Each structure stands twice: as C-alpha cells, then as structure tokens.
Amino acid sequence: MKDIKKTKTKAPVEPFKIKMVEIVNLPNQEQRTKAIEKAGYNTFLLNSDEVYIDLLTDSGTSAMSDNQWAGLMLGDEAYAGSKNFYNLEKSIQDVLGYKYVVPTHQGRGAEHLISAVLIEPKKNLVVVPRNMYFTTSKIHVEIQGGVMPDVIIDEAHDPENEHPFKGNVDLKKLKDVIEKVGAKKIPYVNVEMNVNMAGGQPVSMENLRQVRELCDSYNLKVVFDATRSSENAYFIQEREEGYSNKSIKEILNEMMSYSDACIYSAKKDGLVNIGGFLAANDEEIYEKARNLVVVYEGLHTYGGMAGRDMEALARGLREGADDRYLEYRIKQVRYLGEMLTNYGVPIVKPIGGHGVFLDALKFFPEMPRDQWPSQTLAASIYEESAIRTMERGAVSKGRDHKTGENIFPKLELVRITIPRRVYTNTQMEYVADSIIKIFEKREQIKGLKMVYEPEDLRFFQAKFEKI
Ligand code: F0G
C-alpha cells in the first residue's frame, strides 16, 4: 500500500471497542470482474456477499451497541401503550426537544404522514419549497398534487466551493417563491439537515433562525427533515460562532425549536437498522398524524415498529447525539476524504457528514456524458477492490418527462457513504488506496453504454455494457 497518510491527516480514535465481528469475504479479481459484468455494471445489482466493503448507503447499516442489543431483550410487544414507546418518546423529547411523537416504520412513512396531514389533496397545485429535494420526500409531495422546488444557495451546486454551510436555504429564493405563488399555496416549508443530495452539507443555526422569521412573517409552517440532524449539529458546534461550548443536545434542542414538526429516518443518526418517526410541537399536526398513522402504519404507540425496535432507537438516538461519538464519526469521513485529496482525487468540498462524493466529471474529463462517467467510476471501483459505492449523476437523474431526453445535471458524482461504527480506519485506508489506484490509471478506463433502461427510478435496475 502507498503512503496514503503522507500529510497531517490523522485517523480519529474510536470511542468504542469491538465485541462481535462479521467475517467478510474479499473476492479475487476474476470473481469481481464476473460479478460486476453479471450485475450489468450497476452496483445496486450486486449481491452483498460479493462485496468486501459496502459503502452503498449509510441508511440502516449502522452497528448497534451492546446497550441497544440489551434493549432489544426489553421489548414489550404490546399492541397498545408499550413501555418502549414511552422510552422512545422521552428520548426524543430530551435529545430533540419536541413535545409529541408518532413512530413510523421508517422515514418515508413519516413523509407520507406529513404530506397527507398538511396538503389538501389535489385541490389546487401546492408548493413545498425545500433547500434541496430528496427522492422520497419529493415523491410524497407530488403524490398529494404538489411540487417541490429547490431553494438552496447556489454554492451547493459547485463541488469546489468551500462554503461552511452549503446546505443553507437561500432566503431570497424562498421569498421569491412565496411572493410568486402566494403563501396560501404553501402548506409548509421543508428544510433538510446535512443535505444528502448536496453531499452531506450542513445548515447553520443562523439560517434556521432566519427561515423561521421569514416563515413567521407569512404565517407559514416549517417542517424539518431532521434525518441527519445530529451530524448537522456537530458542524454547528465546530464552525458557527457561539456554539463551540454548547453540547450537541443543546444545539439540537435549539435547532428544532425553529420548526413546527419534523420527519426523521432513524436508520441514519438514530443508529438503528429500521425505524422512523414524526415529531411535533404543533398540537394540530400531532393530532392529525396520530389519527392517520393508524390507517397506514399501526396504532400511534407503535406506528409499524416492534417494541424492541423502539427501545433500540430510544437508546440509539442518545448515543448518536453523543459529542465524542460524533467527533469520531465526522472525522472518520474526513479522514477518508483527506487521504483522497492528498493525491489530487477530485471530491466535493468541504467534506460532508455521511460520506465522500467523487466528482466524476473531473475524474474522467474526456469521457462523453452519455458514456456515464459516474456509473463507470462506481463499476470500476468495485472491479478494482470489491468496494460498493453508488452512482449519483445522470443515470439517477433520468429523462425529461416531456422531451424524453436524458438530463445531464451539473453534479455527476459517486457517493461513498460510510455506515456508522462499522468499518475501521484501516478499511478506510484500503478504500482510499483503491480509489487512488483507479485515479492513476483513469486514462485507460473506457465508458459504458446503457443496454436496459426501466421507465422509473432507472438507476436501481438499469444495465450497462463496456464500450
Ligand atoms: N430523508 C432523507 C434526507 C433521506 O436520506 C432518506 C433516506 C429519507 C428521508 C427516507 O428515509 O429510507 O428511512 O424511508 N435515505 C437513504 C439513502 C435511502 O441511502 O440516502 P427511509
């Protein structure tokens, strides 16, 4: 292996010890070449046992602690009023500061509830502005007959721009949308923490406060997608004036105080493999959600979750908002990112919260866009090293519904998402080393042609061949 630690980049010290391990297999070159060909050069179509290090997503892939596993044994599987629900409610009140809690089976269950509660279906076209869309958030608004325009600051679209809070809402863009369509057509304004599609980029406390003030002046509700809010709170503690001496929990409580409600996928910062919830300070939202959850998820004291899973989440939420843990977490992602930039590998900057995003257009500057640079790069990474990453570029973006043409977005990325408390820093070095090797021979790598394309969400199932 190269001396990839050549600068002052330091691996963070883990605030845990390992009590149980899962043996992973590293397929040889021949097996990798065969597997990726069989998968049509689409990493979604690989089997997980063909993968050595799985960086497809940070969702539902965390390692639980002994404290969480012990909590599973205390699962009180009652249909109504399980004690684990009350523990979960207390944990959310304490860590995030919301009054009311409605559990759901995962994040999109809560997205379904909030859009159904706040949008009057198909009456008039409604608009839900959001700093930047996420696939499932957007589709739930569209199902109710709405649209979701992005109102994120321009800096978010530039991989080189080092703005410390690249997830911020552009207040002028938001105001323009409100003025243009009228506040009556806006059931709520949606703000995502540590914006996933922008590369895990945080929102500042000042920006949250300003969004609240602007929305108050139009009497608009504010709903957060607080899925990665603990990681966002770490960046506020690290970068925003006045917060370096506050605990993550104090910061989270202040952040959430600027909203009426939030949706939460617990599969990320909640450190569990499944689960989610809607939390609110607004009593009306809570009442409506509590009535609706019974129809779609389960009674309001379990909402699709087993008692044991609520207990694991009650504990995971606290562990995921621990100051020491978060420092290790964010610094592990940064460790990987810095090893890559030390060798000139182009990535989205600053390095975000849940992963490192490779800039495929800079990686393969000569490759035509319709030879799918991000897809090619993700497939090459697997073939080189059995590491699984995800395409986030033109294949994910799809075609224009009206013209049928491919859309080629500004950002053509490969997402290297880091599961929480799962891989060691040495494994991060293996990842960096493998990607640097590909970077060094990037001129020999040929693009792909798409040979099978499903109509919707094509990135999951599309197949390709080498050119
Ligand atoms: N909101 C955000 C910001 C997300 O990243 C996700 C899921 C959801 C909501 C939906 O939550 O999966 O629990 O239903 N993101 C995953 C990912 C799928 O890989 O980024 P869910």
Coordinates of C-alpha atoms and ligand atoms in Angstrom, one line a residue:
M1 CA 0.0 0.0 0.0
K2 CA 1.1 3.6 -0.7
D3 CA 1.9 6.0 2.0
I4 CA -1.5 7.5 1.8
K5 CA -1.2 9.1 5.2
K6 CA 1.6 11.4 3.8
T7 CA 0.3 14.7 5.3
K8 CA -1.0 15.6 8.7
T9 CA -4.3 13.6 8.1
K10 CA -4.9 11.6 11.3
A11 CA -7.3 8.8 11.9
P12 CA -9.8 9.6 14.7
V13 CA -9.7 7.4 17.8
E14 CA -12.8 5.2 18.2
P15 CA -14.9 5.8 21.3
F16 CA -15.8 2.1 21.5
K17 CA -14.3 -1.4 21.4
I18 CA -15.4 -4.2 19.2
K19 CA -17.3 -7.1 20.8
M20 CA -18.6 -9.1 17.8
V21 CA -17.4 -9.3 14.3
E22 CA -18.9 -10.4 11.0
I23 CA -16.4 -12.2 8.7
V24 CA -16.3 -10.6 5.2
N25 CA -15.1 -12.1 2.0
L26 CA -12.8 -10.4 -0.4
P27 CA -13.5 -11.8 -3.9
N28 CA -10.5 -12.2 -6.2
Q29 CA -10.0 -10.3 -9.4
E30 CA -11.7 -12.9 -11.6
Q31 CA -14.7 -13.1 -9.3
R32 CA -15.1 -9.3 -9.2
T33 CA -14.9 -9.0 -12.9
K34 CA -17.5 -11.7 -13.3
A35 CA -19.8 -10.3 -10.6
I36 CA -19.9 -6.7 -12.0
E37 CA -20.5 -7.9 -15.5
K38 CA -23.4 -10.1 -14.3
A39 CA -24.8 -7.1 -12.5
G40 CA -24.8 -5.1 -15.7
Y41 CA -22.1 -2.7 -14.2
N42 CA -24.8 -1.5 -11.8
T43 CA -23.7 -1.7 -8.1
F44 CA -27.3 -1.9 -7.0
L45 CA -27.5 -5.3 -8.7
L46 CA -24.6 -6.9 -6.8
N47 CA -25.3 -9.3 -4.1
S48 CA -23.9 -8.1 -0.7
D49 CA -21.8 -11.3 -0.3
E50 CA -19.9 -10.3 -3.5
V51 CA -18.9 -7.1 -1.7
Y52 CA -16.0 -6.6 0.7
I53 CA -16.7 -3.1 2.0
D54 CA -20.3 -1.9 1.4
L55 CA -20.5 1.9 1.0
L56 CA -23.7 2.0 -0.9
T57 CA -25.6 3.8 1.9
D58 CA -25.4 4.9 5.5
S59 CA -29.1 4.0 5.9
G60 CA -30.0 1.1 8.1
T61 CA -26.3 -0.1 8.0
S62 CA -25.1 1.1 11.5
A63 CA -23.7 -1.2 14.1
M64 CA -25.8 -1.2 17.3
S65 CA -24.1 -1.0 20.7
D66 CA -24.3 -3.7 23.5
N67 CA -26.7 -1.2 25.2
Q68 CA -29.0 -1.3 22.2
W69 CA -28.9 -5.1 21.9
A70 CA -29.7 -5.4 25.6
G71 CA -32.6 -3.0 25.0
L72 CA -34.0 -5.4 22.4
M73 CA -34.5 -8.0 25.1
L74 CA -36.6 -5.5 27.0
G75 CA -39.0 -5.3 24.1
D76 CA -42.6 -5.0 25.4
E77 CA -44.6 -6.4 22.5
A78 CA -47.9 -4.9 23.5
Y79 CA -50.3 -3.7 20.8
A80 CA -51.1 -0.6 22.7
G81 CA -49.1 1.6 25.1
S82 CA -45.8 -0.4 25.1
K83 CA -43.3 0.9 27.7
N84 CA -40.8 1.1 24.9
F85 CA -42.9 3.8 23.1
Y86 CA -42.7 5.9 26.3
N87 CA -39.0 5.4 26.5
L88 CA -38.7 6.5 22.9
E89 CA -41.0 9.5 23.4
K90 CA -38.8 10.6 26.4
S91 CA -35.6 10.2 24.4
I92 CA -36.9 12.3 21.5
Q93 CA -38.2 15.0 24.0
D94 CA -34.8 15.0 25.6
V95 CA -32.5 14.9 22.6
L96 CA -34.5 16.9 20.1
G97 CA -36.9 18.8 22.3
Y98 CA -40.2 18.0 20.6
K99 CA -43.3 17.5 22.6
Y100 CA -45.2 15.0 20.6
V101 CA -44.1 11.8 18.9
V102 CA -45.7 9.4 16.3
P103 CA -43.5 6.4 15.3
T104 CA -43.4 5.1 11.8
H105 CA -41.8 2.0 10.1
Q106 CA -39.1 4.2 8.5
G107 CA -38.5 7.8 7.3
R108 CA -40.8 7.7 4.3
G109 CA -43.7 6.6 6.5
A110 CA -43.4 9.9 8.3
E111 CA -43.0 11.7 4.9
H112 CA -46.3 10.2 3.9
L113 CA -48.0 11.3 7.1
I114 CA -46.7 14.9 7.0
S115 CA -47.7 15.4 3.3
A116 CA -51.1 13.9 3.9
V117 CA -51.7 15.9 7.0
L118 CA -50.7 19.3 5.6
I119 CA -51.5 19.1 1.9
E120 CA -55.2 19.2 0.9
P121 CA -55.1 16.7 -1.8
K122 CA -55.3 17.8 -5.4
K123 CA -57.4 20.9 -4.6
N124 CA -55.0 23.4 -6.0
L125 CA -51.4 23.0 -7.1
V126 CA -49.4 23.4 -3.9
V127 CA -45.8 24.2 -3.5
V128 CA -43.4 22.9 -0.8
P129 CA -40.1 24.7 -1.1
R130 CA -37.1 22.8 0.3
N131 CA -33.4 23.6 0.4
M132 CA -32.8 20.5 -1.8
Y133 CA -35.0 17.6 -2.7
F134 CA -34.6 14.1 -1.6
T135 CA -36.2 11.4 -3.8
T136 CA -38.7 10.0 -1.3
S137 CA -39.5 13.4 0.2
K138 CA -40.3 14.8 -3.2
I139 CA -42.5 11.9 -4.4
H140 CA -44.7 12.2 -1.3
V141 CA -45.4 15.8 -2.1
E142 CA -46.1 15.0 -5.7
I143 CA -48.5 12.2 -4.9
Q144 CA -50.6 14.8 -2.9
G145 CA -50.6 17.0 -6.0
G146 CA -47.7 19.4 -5.1
V147 CA -44.3 20.4 -6.4
M148 CA -41.1 20.7 -4.5
P149 CA -38.7 23.5 -5.8
D150 CA -35.1 23.7 -4.5
V151 CA -34.3 26.9 -2.7
I152 CA -30.7 26.0 -1.7
I153 CA -27.8 28.6 -2.0
D154 CA -26.0 28.5 -5.4
E155 CA -22.8 27.4 -3.7
A156 CA -24.3 23.9 -3.2
H157 CA -24.0 23.2 -6.9
D158 CA -20.3 23.9 -7.1
P159 CA -18.1 21.0 -5.9
E160 CA -15.1 23.3 -5.3
N161 CA -16.9 25.9 -3.2
E162 CA -15.8 25.6 0.4
H163 CA -18.8 27.4 2.0
P164 CA -19.0 26.1 5.6
F165 CA -22.8 25.8 5.4
K166 CA -23.5 24.7 1.9
G167 CA -26.9 23.3 2.9
N168 CA -28.3 26.8 3.7
V169 CA -31.6 27.9 2.4
D170 CA -31.3 30.9 0.0
L171 CA -33.7 33.3 1.8
K172 CA -34.1 35.4 -1.4
K173 CA -35.1 32.3 -3.4
L174 CA -37.5 31.3 -0.7
K175 CA -39.1 34.8 -0.5
D176 CA -39.4 34.9 -4.3
V177 CA -41.2 31.6 -4.4
I178 CA -43.6 32.8 -1.6
E179 CA -44.2 36.1 -3.4
K180 CA -44.7 34.4 -6.7
V181 CA -47.2 31.6 -5.7
G182 CA -48.7 33.2 -2.6
A183 CA -48.4 31.9 1.0
K184 CA -51.8 30.3 0.7
K185 CA -50.4 27.7 -1.8
I186 CA -47.6 26.8 0.5
P187 CA -48.7 24.2 3.1
Y188 CA -45.2 24.2 4.7
V189 CA -41.6 25.0 4.1
N190 CA -39.2 22.0 4.3
V191 CA -35.6 22.2 5.5
E192 CA -33.3 19.2 5.4
M193 CA -30.3 18.9 7.8
N194 CA -26.9 17.9 6.4
V195 CA -28.4 17.9 2.9
N196 CA -27.9 14.4 1.4
M197 CA -28.1 15.2 -2.3
A198 CA -25.7 18.1 -1.9
G199 CA -23.0 15.9 -0.3
G200 CA -24.0 15.8 3.4
Q201 CA -23.7 19.6 3.7
P202 CA -25.0 21.4 6.9
V203 CA -27.4 24.2 7.5
S204 CA -26.3 26.9 10.0
M205 CA -28.3 27.8 13.1
E206 CA -28.5 31.4 11.9
N207 CA -30.0 30.2 8.7
L208 CA -32.6 28.1 10.5
R209 CA -33.5 31.1 12.7
Q210 CA -33.9 33.3 9.6
V211 CA -36.1 30.8 7.8
R212 CA -38.3 30.7 10.9
E213 CA -38.5 34.5 11.0
L214 CA -39.3 34.7 7.3
C215 CA -42.0 32.0 7.5
D216 CA -43.5 33.7 10.6
S217 CA -43.9 36.9 8.6
Y218 CA -46.1 34.9 6.1
N219 CA -47.6 32.7 8.8
L220 CA -46.1 29.6 7.2
K221 CA -45.4 26.3 8.9
V222 CA -41.8 25.0 9.0
V223 CA -41.1 21.2 8.8
F224 CA -37.6 19.8 9.1
D225 CA -36.2 16.6 7.6
A226 CA -34.1 16.0 10.7
T227 CA -32.8 12.7 9.5
R228 CA -29.1 13.7 9.8
S229 CA -29.6 16.5 12.4
S230 CA -27.0 15.2 14.9
E231 CA -24.3 15.3 12.3
N232 CA -25.5 18.8 11.3
A233 CA -25.3 19.8 15.0
Y234 CA -21.7 18.7 15.1
F235 CA -20.8 21.1 12.2
I236 CA -22.6 24.0 14.0
Q237 CA -20.5 23.2 17.1
E238 CA -17.4 23.1 15.0
R239 CA -17.9 26.1 12.7
E240 CA -20.5 28.5 14.0
E241 CA -19.7 31.4 16.4
G242 CA -21.2 31.0 19.8
Y243 CA -21.6 27.2 19.7
S244 CA -18.2 25.7 20.5
N245 CA -19.1 25.4 24.2
K246 CA -22.6 24.0 23.7
S247 CA -23.3 20.3 23.8
I248 CA -24.8 18.5 20.7
K249 CA -28.0 18.0 22.7
E250 CA -28.3 21.8 23.5
I251 CA -27.6 22.6 19.8
L252 CA -30.2 20.1 18.6
N253 CA -32.8 21.5 21.0
E254 CA -32.3 25.0 19.7
M255 CA -32.3 23.8 16.0
M256 CA -35.6 22.0 16.4
S257 CA -37.2 25.0 18.3
Y258 CA -37.3 26.8 14.9
S259 CA -39.7 24.2 13.4
D260 CA -43.3 23.1 13.9
A261 CA -42.6 19.5 13.3
C262 CA -40.0 17.1 11.8
I263 CA -39.8 13.8 10.0
Y264 CA -37.0 11.5 10.9
S265 CA -35.5 8.4 9.3
A266 CA -34.0 6.7 12.3
K267 CA -31.8 4.5 10.1
K268 CA -29.1 7.1 10.0
D269 CA -28.2 9.2 13.1
G270 CA -30.6 7.0 15.2
L271 CA -28.1 4.2 14.9
V272 CA -30.8 1.5 14.2
N273 CA -31.4 -0.7 11.2
I274 CA -35.1 0.2 10.8
G275 CA -37.5 2.8 12.1
G276 CA -38.6 6.4 11.9
F277 CA -41.0 9.0 13.4
L278 CA -42.8 12.2 13.1
A279 CA -42.3 14.6 16.0
A280 CA -44.1 17.9 16.5
N281 CA -44.6 20.9 18.8
D282 CA -47.7 21.8 16.8
E283 CA -50.6 20.1 18.5
E284 CA -52.8 20.2 15.4
I285 CA -50.2 18.4 13.3
Y286 CA -49.7 15.8 16.0
E287 CA -53.5 15.2 16.4
K288 CA -54.0 14.7 12.6
A289 CA -50.8 12.5 12.3
R290 CA -51.9 10.4 15.3
N291 CA -55.3 9.7 13.6
L292 CA -53.7 8.9 10.2
V293 CA -50.9 6.7 11.4
V294 CA -53.5 4.1 12.5
V295 CA -54.6 3.8 8.9
Y296 CA -51.2 3.3 7.3
E297 CA -48.6 2.2 9.9
G298 CA -50.2 0.9 13.1
L299 CA -51.5 2.3 16.4
H300 CA -50.0 5.6 17.4
T301 CA -47.9 4.0 20.2
Y302 CA -46.1 1.7 17.7
G303 CA -46.6 3.0 14.2
G304 CA -45.2 0.0 12.4
M305 CA -42.3 -0.6 14.8
A306 CA -41.8 -3.6 17.2
G307 CA -41.5 -2.7 20.9
R308 CA -37.9 -3.9 20.8
D309 CA -37.0 -1.7 17.8
M310 CA -38.5 1.3 19.6
E311 CA -36.2 0.5 22.6
A312 CA -33.1 0.2 20.4
L313 CA -34.0 3.6 18.8
A314 CA -34.6 5.2 22.2
R315 CA -31.1 4.3 23.1
G316 CA -29.5 4.8 19.7
L317 CA -30.8 8.4 19.4
R318 CA -29.0 9.3 22.6
E319 CA -25.8 7.5 21.5
G320 CA -25.9 9.2 18.1
A321 CA -26.1 12.6 19.7
D322 CA -23.1 12.0 22.0
D323 CA -20.3 14.6 21.5
R324 CA -17.4 12.1 21.5
Y325 CA -19.1 9.7 19.1
L326 CA -20.0 12.5 16.6
E327 CA -16.4 13.8 16.6
Y328 CA -15.1 10.3 15.7
R329 CA -17.9 9.8 13.1
I330 CA -17.4 13.1 11.2
K331 CA -13.6 12.8 11.5
Q332 CA -13.6 9.2 10.0
V333 CA -15.4 10.5 6.9
R334 CA -13.0 13.4 6.8
Y335 CA -10.0 11.0 7.2
L336 CA -11.1 9.2 4.0
G337 CA -11.7 12.4 2.1
E338 CA -8.4 13.9 3.1
M339 CA -6.4 10.9 2.0
L340 CA -8.1 11.2 -1.4
T341 CA -7.5 15.0 -1.8
N342 CA -3.8 14.5 -0.7
Y343 CA -3.5 12.6 -4.0
G344 CA -5.5 15.1 -6.1
V345 CA -8.5 12.9 -6.4
P346 CA -11.4 15.3 -7.1
I347 CA -14.2 15.3 -4.5
V348 CA -17.0 17.6 -3.3
K349 CA -15.7 20.1 -0.8
P350 CA -15.9 20.7 2.1
I351 CA -16.1 17.0 3.1
G352 CA -19.6 16.3 4.3
G353 CA -21.2 14.4 7.1
H354 CA -22.2 10.9 5.9
G355 CA -19.8 10.3 3.0
V356 CA -17.3 11.4 0.5
F357 CA -18.6 12.3 -3.0
L358 CA -16.2 11.8 -6.0
D359 CA -16.5 14.3 -8.9
A360 CA -16.7 12.0 -11.9
L361 CA -16.6 14.9 -14.4
K362 CA -13.1 15.9 -13.1
F363 CA -12.1 12.2 -12.8
F364 CA -12.9 11.5 -16.5
P365 CA -12.7 14.9 -18.2
E366 CA -12.7 13.4 -21.7
M367 CA -15.5 10.9 -21.2
P368 CA -18.8 11.9 -23.0
R369 CA -21.7 12.3 -20.6
D370 CA -23.7 9.6 -22.4
Q371 CA -20.9 7.1 -21.6
W372 CA -22.0 7.6 -17.9
P373 CA -18.9 8.7 -16.0
S374 CA -20.3 8.2 -12.5
Q375 CA -21.7 4.8 -13.4
T376 CA -18.3 3.9 -15.0
L377 CA -16.4 5.0 -11.9
A378 CA -18.6 3.2 -9.4
A379 CA -18.3 0.0 -11.5
S380 CA -14.5 0.4 -11.8
I381 CA -14.2 0.9 -8.0
Y382 CA -16.0 -2.4 -7.5
E383 CA -13.9 -4.2 -10.1
E384 CA -10.7 -2.9 -8.6
S385 CA -11.4 -3.6 -4.9
A386 CA -14.9 -5.2 -4.2
I387 CA -15.9 -1.8 -2.6
R388 CA -19.5 -0.9 -3.4
T389 CA -20.4 2.8 -3.9
M390 CA -23.4 4.5 -5.6
E391 CA -23.9 6.5 -8.8
R392 CA -25.4 9.9 -8.2
G393 CA -25.4 11.6 -11.6
A394 CA -27.2 11.4 -14.9
V395 CA -28.4 7.8 -14.5
S396 CA -30.1 8.7 -11.2
K397 CA -31.5 12.0 -12.7
G398 CA -33.3 10.2 -15.5
R399 CA -35.0 11.7 -18.5
D400 CA -37.1 14.8 -19.1
H401 CA -40.7 13.7 -18.9
K402 CA -41.8 16.0 -21.7
T403 CA -38.9 15.6 -24.3
G404 CA -37.8 12.1 -23.4
E405 CA -34.1 13.4 -23.5
N406 CA -31.5 12.4 -20.9
I407 CA -30.9 15.2 -18.3
F408 CA -27.3 15.8 -17.6
P409 CA -27.1 17.5 -14.1
K410 CA -24.3 19.8 -13.0
L411 CA -23.2 17.3 -10.4
E412 CA -22.0 13.9 -11.7
L413 CA -21.0 12.1 -8.5
V414 CA -20.2 8.8 -6.9
R415 CA -21.3 8.6 -3.3
I416 CA -19.0 6.8 -0.9
T417 CA -21.3 6.5 2.1
I418 CA -19.9 5.5 5.4
P419 CA -22.0 3.3 7.7
R420 CA -21.8 4.3 11.4
R421 CA -19.4 2.4 13.8
V422 CA -19.0 -0.4 11.2
Y423 CA -15.7 -0.1 9.3
T424 CA -12.2 0.5 10.8
N425 CA -9.9 3.3 9.9
T426 CA -7.6 0.7 8.3
Q427 CA -10.5 -0.2 6.0
M428 CA -10.8 3.5 5.1
E429 CA -7.2 3.4 4.1
Y430 CA -7.9 0.4 1.8
V431 CA -10.8 2.4 0.3
A432 CA -8.5 5.4 -0.3
D433 CA -5.7 3.3 -1.7
S434 CA -8.1 1.5 -4.2
I435 CA -9.6 4.8 -5.5
I436 CA -6.1 6.4 -5.8
K437 CA -5.1 3.3 -8.0
I438 CA -8.0 3.9 -10.3
F439 CA -7.3 7.6 -10.4
E440 CA -3.7 6.9 -11.5
K441 CA -4.9 4.7 -14.4
R442 CA -8.0 6.8 -15.2
E443 CA -7.0 7.4 -18.8
Q444 CA -7.2 3.7 -19.6
I445 CA -10.8 3.4 -18.4
K446 CA -13.5 3.2 -21.0
G447 CA -17.1 4.3 -20.6
L448 CA -20.3 2.3 -20.6
K449 CA -23.4 2.1 -22.8
M450 CA -26.8 1.5 -21.3
V451 CA -28.4 -1.6 -22.7
Y452 CA -31.5 -1.9 -20.4
E453 CA -33.5 1.0 -19.0
P454 CA -36.6 0.8 -16.8
E455 CA -39.1 3.7 -17.0
D456 CA -39.0 4.9 -13.4
L457 CA -36.1 5.3 -11.0
R458 CA -33.9 3.7 -13.6
F459 CA -30.7 3.8 -11.6
F460 CA -31.9 0.8 -9.4
Q461 CA -32.2 -1.6 -12.3
A462 CA -30.5 -0.2 -15.4
K463 CA -27.9 -2.5 -17.1
F464 CA -24.8 -1.5 -19.0
E465 CA -22.0 -3.0 -21.1
K466 CA -18.4 -1.9 -21.5
I467 CA -17.7 0.1 -24.7
Ligands
F0G1 N1 -34.9 11.9 4.1 C1 -33.6 11.8 3.8 C2 -32.7 13.0 3.9 C3 -33.0 10.5 3.5 O1 -31.7 10.5 3.2 C4 -33.8 9.4 3.4 C5 -33.3 8.1 3.0 C6 -35.2 9.5 3.8 C7 -35.7 10.8 4.1 C8 -36.1 8.4 3.7 O2 -36.0 7.6 4.8 O3 -35.2 5.4 3.9 O4 -36.0 5.6 6.3 O5 -37.6 5.7 4.4 N2 -32.1 7.9 2.5 C9 -31.5 6.7 2.1 C10 -30.1 7.0 1.5 C11 -32.4 5.8 1.3 O6 -29.5 6.0 1.0 O7 -29.7 8.1 1.4 P1 -36.2 6.0 4.9

